[in-house]
């Protein structure tokens, strides 16, 4: 089985721009979660989608949004980028919602740098 | 929401020694307790997990123990090897309706 893929792998944007990141889950997985990883802060939960519905949202401003398509692929969007948005963005897929005890399979991440 | 704390934040051990990382959580209804390992430059991967009806689980050199009364669970690594050097995250969860909440991680360094 192919693993979780994320595109692009690296991205450099300037403040005020917007960005869209993409995540393709493992075939058959219907749940996709997104995390922001920065040094010292660990993995901070952004949102989780299951069957095209957002199930949970983390404590991030409304500039962060996402969606899931019928084929379970997911995108996240960040508008009006700020320097503090520079981070590694990881997505993870699982058969069912993550909190139910299903293993999460992570993608390689997208490294976003905001200048 | 769930509060999760990991201790210590960094840990250095000599090769062959044991390492223990503790994760404390706040939600007494939490029932799923995984540990993820992230090697430098790589993605996190599940290494072991336990559910609330089990007190301990072992898989070769790694084990997880759960103390529901005290609301903490621990990762134990015995006979540490250089390839155990990584950041370890705990991520307890209450149910399928709530997401995993990751701790801030423990950086383990195994010195040869």
mmCIF file of C-alpha atoms in Angstrom:
data_model
loop_
_atom_site.group_PDB
_atom_site.id
_atom_site.type_symbol
_atom_site.label_atom_id
_atom_site.label_comp_id
_atom_site.label_asym_id
_atom_site.label_seq_id
_atom_site.Cartn_x
_atom_site.Cartn_y
_atom_site.Cartn_z
ATOM 1 C CA UNK A 1 0.000 0.000 0.000
ATOM 2 C CA UNK A 2 1.247 3.469 -0.790
ATOM 3 C CA UNK A 3 1.802 5.650 2.239
ATOM 4 C CA UNK A 4 0.432 9.069 3.028
ATOM 5 C CA UNK A 5 1.681 11.686 0.600
ATOM 6 C CA UNK A 6 1.813 15.450 0.978
ATOM 7 C CA UNK A 7 2.421 18.131 -1.606
ATOM 8 C CA UNK A 8 4.318 20.302 -1.897
ATOM 9 C CA UNK A 9 7.167 19.195 0.348
ATOM 10 C CA UNK A 10 8.661 22.662 0.656
ATOM 11 C CA UNK A 11 7.135 26.077 0.252
ATOM 12 C CA UNK A 12 8.382 29.621 0.694
ATOM 13 C CA UNK A 13 5.808 32.397 0.905
ATOM 14 C CA UNK A 14 5.787 36.023 1.956
ATOM 15 C CA UNK A 15 3.670 37.599 4.667
ATOM 16 C CA UNK A 16 0.120 38.289 3.626
ATOM 17 C CA UNK A 17 -0.014 35.583 0.962
ATOM 18 C CA UNK A 18 -2.133 32.480 1.209
ATOM 19 C CA UNK A 19 -1.151 28.853 0.792
ATOM 20 C CA UNK A 20 -2.866 25.531 0.111
ATOM 21 C CA UNK A 21 -1.373 22.236 1.210
ATOM 22 C CA UNK A 22 -2.544 18.837 0.028
ATOM 23 C CA UNK A 23 -2.670 15.429 1.691
ATOM 24 C CA UNK A 24 -3.491 12.091 0.077
ATOM 25 C CA UNK A 25 -4.293 9.401 2.669
ATOM 26 C CA UNK A 26 -3.631 5.694 2.498
ATOM 27 C CA UNK A 27 -6.190 3.973 0.299
ATOM 28 C CA UNK A 28 -9.218 3.024 2.362
ATOM 29 C CA UNK A 29 -8.526 5.528 5.140
ATOM 30 C CA UNK A 30 -11.375 7.944 5.657
ATOM 31 C CA UNK A 31 -9.954 10.066 8.457
ATOM 32 C CA UNK A 32 -7.368 12.799 7.913
ATOM 33 C CA UNK A 33 -5.881 14.946 10.664
ATOM 34 C CA UNK A 34 -3.603 17.949 10.308
ATOM 35 C CA UNK A 35 -0.910 19.064 12.742
ATOM 36 C CA UNK A 36 1.482 21.992 12.986
ATOM 37 C CA UNK A 37 4.933 21.083 14.272
ATOM 38 C CA UNK A 38 7.347 23.700 15.563
ATOM 39 C CA UNK A 39 10.445 23.293 17.742
ATOM 40 C CA UNK A 40 9.492 23.142 21.394
ATOM 41 C CA UNK A 41 5.748 22.987 20.767
ATOM 42 C CA UNK A 42 5.428 19.428 19.611
ATOM 43 C CA UNK A 43 2.509 18.489 17.412
ATOM 44 C CA UNK A 44 -0.375 20.916 17.670
ATOM 45 C CA UNK A 45 -3.704 19.690 16.390
ATOM 46 C CA UNK A 46 -5.291 21.778 13.631
ATOM 47 C CA UNK A 47 -8.350 19.803 12.488
ATOM 48 C CA UNK A 48 -9.664 16.372 11.694
ATOM 49 C CA UNK A 49 -11.892 15.276 8.851
ATOM 50 C CA UNK A 50 -13.855 12.073 8.471
ATOM 51 C CA UNK A 51 -16.014 11.307 5.472
ATOM 52 C CA UNK A 52 -15.824 14.915 4.259
ATOM 53 C CA UNK A 53 -16.985 16.332 7.614
ATOM 54 C CA UNK A 54 -14.847 18.308 10.009
ATOM 55 C CA UNK A 55 -15.082 16.491 13.311
ATOM 56 C CA UNK A 56 -12.766 18.551 15.454
ATOM 57 C CA UNK A 57 -10.875 21.799 15.242
ATOM 58 C CA UNK A 58 -7.880 22.865 17.281
ATOM 59 C CA UNK A 59 -7.189 26.219 18.820
ATOM 60 C CA UNK A 60 -6.004 28.043 15.716
ATOM 61 C CA UNK A 61 -7.301 31.290 14.193
ATOM 62 C CA UNK A 62 -9.864 31.292 11.419
ATOM 63 C CA UNK A 63 -7.082 31.918 8.886
ATOM 64 C CA UNK A 64 -6.530 28.166 9.032
ATOM 65 C CA UNK A 65 -9.146 26.150 7.202
ATOM 66 C CA UNK A 66 -9.451 22.804 5.557
ATOM 67 C CA UNK A 67 -11.649 20.453 3.653
ATOM 68 C CA UNK A 68 -11.881 16.838 2.614
ATOM 69 C CA UNK A 69 -13.007 15.511 -0.715
ATOM 70 C CA UNK A 70 -15.093 12.451 -1.538
ATOM 71 C CA UNK A 71 -11.914 10.453 -2.291
ATOM 72 C CA UNK A 72 -10.669 11.302 1.239
ATOM 73 C CA UNK A 73 -7.925 13.609 -0.025
ATOM 74 C CA UNK A 74 -7.667 16.684 2.128
ATOM 75 C CA UNK A 75 -6.435 20.219 1.734
ATOM 76 C CA UNK A 76 -5.638 22.869 4.263
ATOM 77 C CA UNK A 77 -5.478 26.556 3.538
ATOM 78 C CA UNK A 78 -3.787 29.333 5.430
ATOM 79 C CA UNK A 79 -4.711 32.868 4.459
ATOM 80 C CA UNK A 80 -2.906 36.099 5.260
ATOM 81 C CA UNK A 81 0.288 34.339 6.233
ATOM 82 C CA UNK A 82 2.266 35.525 9.243
ATOM 83 C CA UNK A 83 5.900 34.873 10.131
ATOM 84 C CA UNK A 84 4.742 32.660 12.999
ATOM 85 C CA UNK A 85 3.070 30.282 10.558
ATOM 86 C CA UNK A 86 6.481 28.969 9.529
ATOM 87 C CA UNK A 87 6.397 25.323 10.534
ATOM 88 C CA UNK A 88 6.250 21.739 9.387
ATOM 89 C CA UNK A 89 2.663 20.797 8.573
ATOM 90 C CA UNK A 90 1.939 17.122 8.976
ATOM 91 C CA UNK A 91 -1.123 15.242 7.963
ATOM 92 C CA UNK A 92 -2.034 11.784 9.205
ATOM 93 C CA UNK A 93 -4.604 9.300 8.002
ATOM 94 C CA UNK A 94 -6.398 6.480 9.793
ATOM 95 C CA UNK A 95 -9.231 4.088 9.098
ATOM 96 C CA UNK A 96 -11.540 5.944 11.457
ATOM 97 C CA UNK A 97 -11.346 8.981 13.762
ATOM 98 C CA UNK A 98 -8.007 9.124 15.546
ATOM 99 C CA UNK A 99 -9.369 9.234 19.075
ATOM 100 C CA UNK A 100 -11.039 5.882 18.637
ATOM 101 C CA UNK A 101 -7.755 4.060 18.977
ATOM 102 C CA UNK A 102 -6.850 3.747 15.324
ATOM 103 C CA UNK A 103 -3.201 4.069 14.359
ATOM 104 C CA UNK A 104 -2.359 7.296 12.642
ATOM 105 C CA UNK A 105 -0.083 7.112 9.625
ATOM 106 C CA UNK A 106 1.795 10.329 9.031
ATOM 107 C CA UNK A 107 2.865 11.907 5.792
ATOM 108 C CA UNK A 108 6.347 13.384 5.278
ATOM 109 C CA UNK A 109 5.090 16.894 5.924
ATOM 110 C CA UNK A 110 5.182 20.205 4.123
ATOM 111 C CA UNK A 111 7.847 22.632 5.335
ATOM 112 C CA UNK A 112 6.382 26.132 5.084
ATOM 113 C CA UNK A 113 8.650 29.140 5.426
ATOM 114 C CA UNK A 114 7.095 32.594 5.619
ATOM 115 C CA UNK A 115 9.418 35.537 4.943
ATOM 116 C CA UNK B 1 -9.911 19.947 26.784
ATOM 117 C CA UNK B 2 -7.289 17.376 27.559
ATOM 118 C CA UNK B 3 -4.050 18.612 29.145
ATOM 119 C CA UNK B 4 -1.019 16.455 28.448
ATOM 120 C CA UNK B 5 2.426 16.773 29.974
ATOM 121 C CA UNK B 6 5.525 14.748 29.242
ATOM 122 C CA UNK B 7 8.556 14.405 31.461
ATOM 123 C CA UNK B 8 11.408 14.741 31.032
ATOM 124 C CA UNK B 9 11.674 16.967 27.971
ATOM 125 C CA UNK B 10 15.180 15.676 27.265
ATOM 126 C CA UNK B 11 16.863 12.476 28.355
ATOM 127 C CA UNK B 12 20.385 11.192 27.771
ATOM 128 C CA UNK B 13 21.315 7.598 28.572
ATOM 129 C CA UNK B 14 24.278 5.378 27.952
ATOM 130 C CA UNK B 15 23.816 2.634 25.422
ATOM 131 C CA UNK B 16 22.483 -0.449 27.150
ATOM 132 C CA UNK B 17 20.787 1.484 29.953
ATOM 133 C CA UNK B 18 17.022 1.833 30.358
ATOM 134 C CA UNK B 19 14.948 4.924 29.636
ATOM 135 C CA UNK B 20 11.576 5.888 31.065
ATOM 136 C CA UNK B 21 9.327 8.678 29.806
ATOM 137 C CA UNK B 22 6.189 9.656 31.685
ATOM 138 C CA UNK B 23 3.004 11.178 30.298
ATOM 139 C CA UNK B 24 0.406 12.784 32.555
ATOM 140 C CA UNK B 25 -3.094 13.540 31.330
ATOM 141 C CA UNK B 26 -6.059 15.366 32.791
ATOM 142 C CA UNK B 27 -9.151 13.660 31.394
ATOM 143 C CA UNK B 28 -10.027 10.716 33.627
ATOM 144 C CA UNK B 29 -12.219 9.316 30.840
ATOM 145 C CA UNK B 30 -9.253 8.861 28.497
ATOM 146 C CA UNK B 31 -9.143 5.293 27.270
ATOM 147 C CA UNK B 32 -6.485 5.095 24.574
ATOM 148 C CA UNK B 33 -2.786 5.709 25.208
ATOM 149 C CA UNK B 34 -0.316 5.581 22.311
ATOM 150 C CA UNK B 35 3.348 6.471 21.995
ATOM 151 C CA UNK B 36 4.815 7.796 18.751
ATOM 152 C CA UNK B 37 8.485 7.977 17.803
ATOM 153 C CA UNK B 38 9.904 10.600 15.464
ATOM 154 C CA UNK B 39 13.466 10.196 14.274
ATOM 155 C CA UNK B 40 15.319 13.249 13.037
ATOM 156 C CA UNK B 41 13.933 14.388 9.710
ATOM 157 C CA UNK B 42 11.336 11.639 9.588
ATOM 158 C CA UNK B 43 7.627 11.343 10.214
ATOM 159 C CA UNK B 44 6.156 10.199 13.553
ATOM 160 C CA UNK B 45 5.335 6.501 13.792
ATOM 161 C CA UNK B 46 3.302 4.564 16.330
ATOM 162 C CA UNK B 47 5.535 2.269 18.372
ATOM 163 C CA UNK B 48 3.202 0.981 21.059
ATOM 164 C CA UNK B 49 -0.230 1.669 22.484
ATOM 165 C CA UNK B 50 -2.423 0.502 25.324
ATOM 166 C CA UNK B 51 -6.095 0.683 26.191
ATOM 167 C CA UNK B 52 -7.646 1.460 29.534
ATOM 168 C CA UNK B 53 -8.571 -2.125 30.339
ATOM 169 C CA UNK B 54 -4.909 -3.203 30.272
ATOM 170 C CA UNK B 55 -2.242 -2.223 32.792
ATOM 171 C CA UNK B 56 0.880 -3.076 30.822
ATOM 172 C CA UNK B 57 1.911 -4.062 27.324
ATOM 173 C CA UNK B 58 5.309 -5.199 26.051
ATOM 174 C CA UNK B 59 6.843 -5.468 22.617
ATOM 175 C CA UNK B 60 10.429 -6.689 22.714
ATOM 176 C CA UNK B 61 12.499 -3.890 24.301
ATOM 177 C CA UNK B 62 9.662 -1.419 24.721
ATOM 178 C CA UNK B 63 6.775 -1.447 27.156
ATOM 179 C CA UNK B 64 3.988 0.865 28.213
ATOM 180 C CA UNK B 65 2.457 0.917 31.684
ATOM 181 C CA UNK B 66 -0.751 2.652 32.665
ATOM 182 C CA UNK B 67 -1.825 4.029 36.028
ATOM 183 C CA UNK B 68 -5.418 5.188 35.573
ATOM 184 C CA UNK B 69 -5.814 6.238 39.187
ATOM 185 C CA UNK B 70 -2.886 8.634 38.982
ATOM 186 C CA UNK B 71 -3.685 9.509 35.348
ATOM 187 C CA UNK B 72 -0.325 8.791 33.843
ATOM 188 C CA UNK B 73 1.265 6.257 31.538
ATOM 189 C CA UNK B 74 4.915 5.600 30.848
ATOM 190 C CA UNK B 75 7.120 4.364 28.042
ATOM 191 C CA UNK B 76 9.926 2.035 29.063
ATOM 192 C CA UNK B 77 12.828 1.220 26.759
ATOM 193 C CA UNK B 78 15.323 -1.385 27.926
ATOM 194 C CA UNK B 79 18.806 -2.124 26.571
ATOM 195 C CA UNK B 80 18.802 1.168 24.676
ATOM 196 C CA UNK B 81 20.579 1.366 21.331
ATOM 197 C CA UNK B 82 21.723 4.373 19.262
ATOM 198 C CA UNK B 83 18.758 3.874 16.912
ATOM 199 C CA UNK B 84 16.436 4.592 19.835
ATOM 200 C CA UNK B 85 17.599 8.222 19.685
ATOM 201 C CA UNK B 86 14.522 10.190 18.657
ATOM 202 C CA UNK B 87 11.725 12.366 19.955
ATOM 203 C CA UNK B 88 8.926 10.431 21.649
ATOM 204 C CA UNK B 89 5.362 11.725 21.892
ATOM 205 C CA UNK B 90 2.475 10.504 23.975
ATOM 206 C CA UNK B 91 -1.052 11.185 22.683
ATOM 207 C CA UNK B 92 -3.892 10.112 24.991
ATOM 208 C CA UNK B 93 -7.475 10.221 23.786
ATOM 209 C CA UNK B 94 -10.901 10.022 25.315
ATOM 210 C CA UNK B 95 -12.934 8.639 22.468
ATOM 211 C CA UNK B 96 -13.526 8.700 18.739
ATOM 212 C CA UNK B 97 -15.225 12.042 19.205
ATOM 213 C CA UNK B 98 -12.091 13.775 20.403
ATOM 214 C CA UNK B 99 -8.758 13.980 18.621
ATOM 215 C CA UNK B 100 -5.445 12.779 19.939
ATOM 216 C CA UNK B 101 -3.682 15.436 21.999
ATOM 217 C CA UNK B 102 0.067 15.131 21.642
ATOM 218 C CA UNK B 103 2.483 15.948 24.408
ATOM 219 C CA UNK B 104 5.365 18.288 23.607
ATOM 220 C CA UNK B 105 7.756 15.405 23.189
ATOM 221 C CA UNK B 106 10.799 13.951 24.912
ATOM 222 C CA UNK B 107 14.122 14.020 23.095
ATOM 223 C CA UNK B 108 15.993 10.827 23.908
ATOM 224 C CA UNK B 109 19.705 10.626 23.156
ATOM 225 C CA UNK B 110 21.454 7.277 23.477
ATOM 226 C CA UNK B 111 25.181 7.725 23.865
ATOM 227 C CA UNK B 112 27.360 4.947 22.492
#
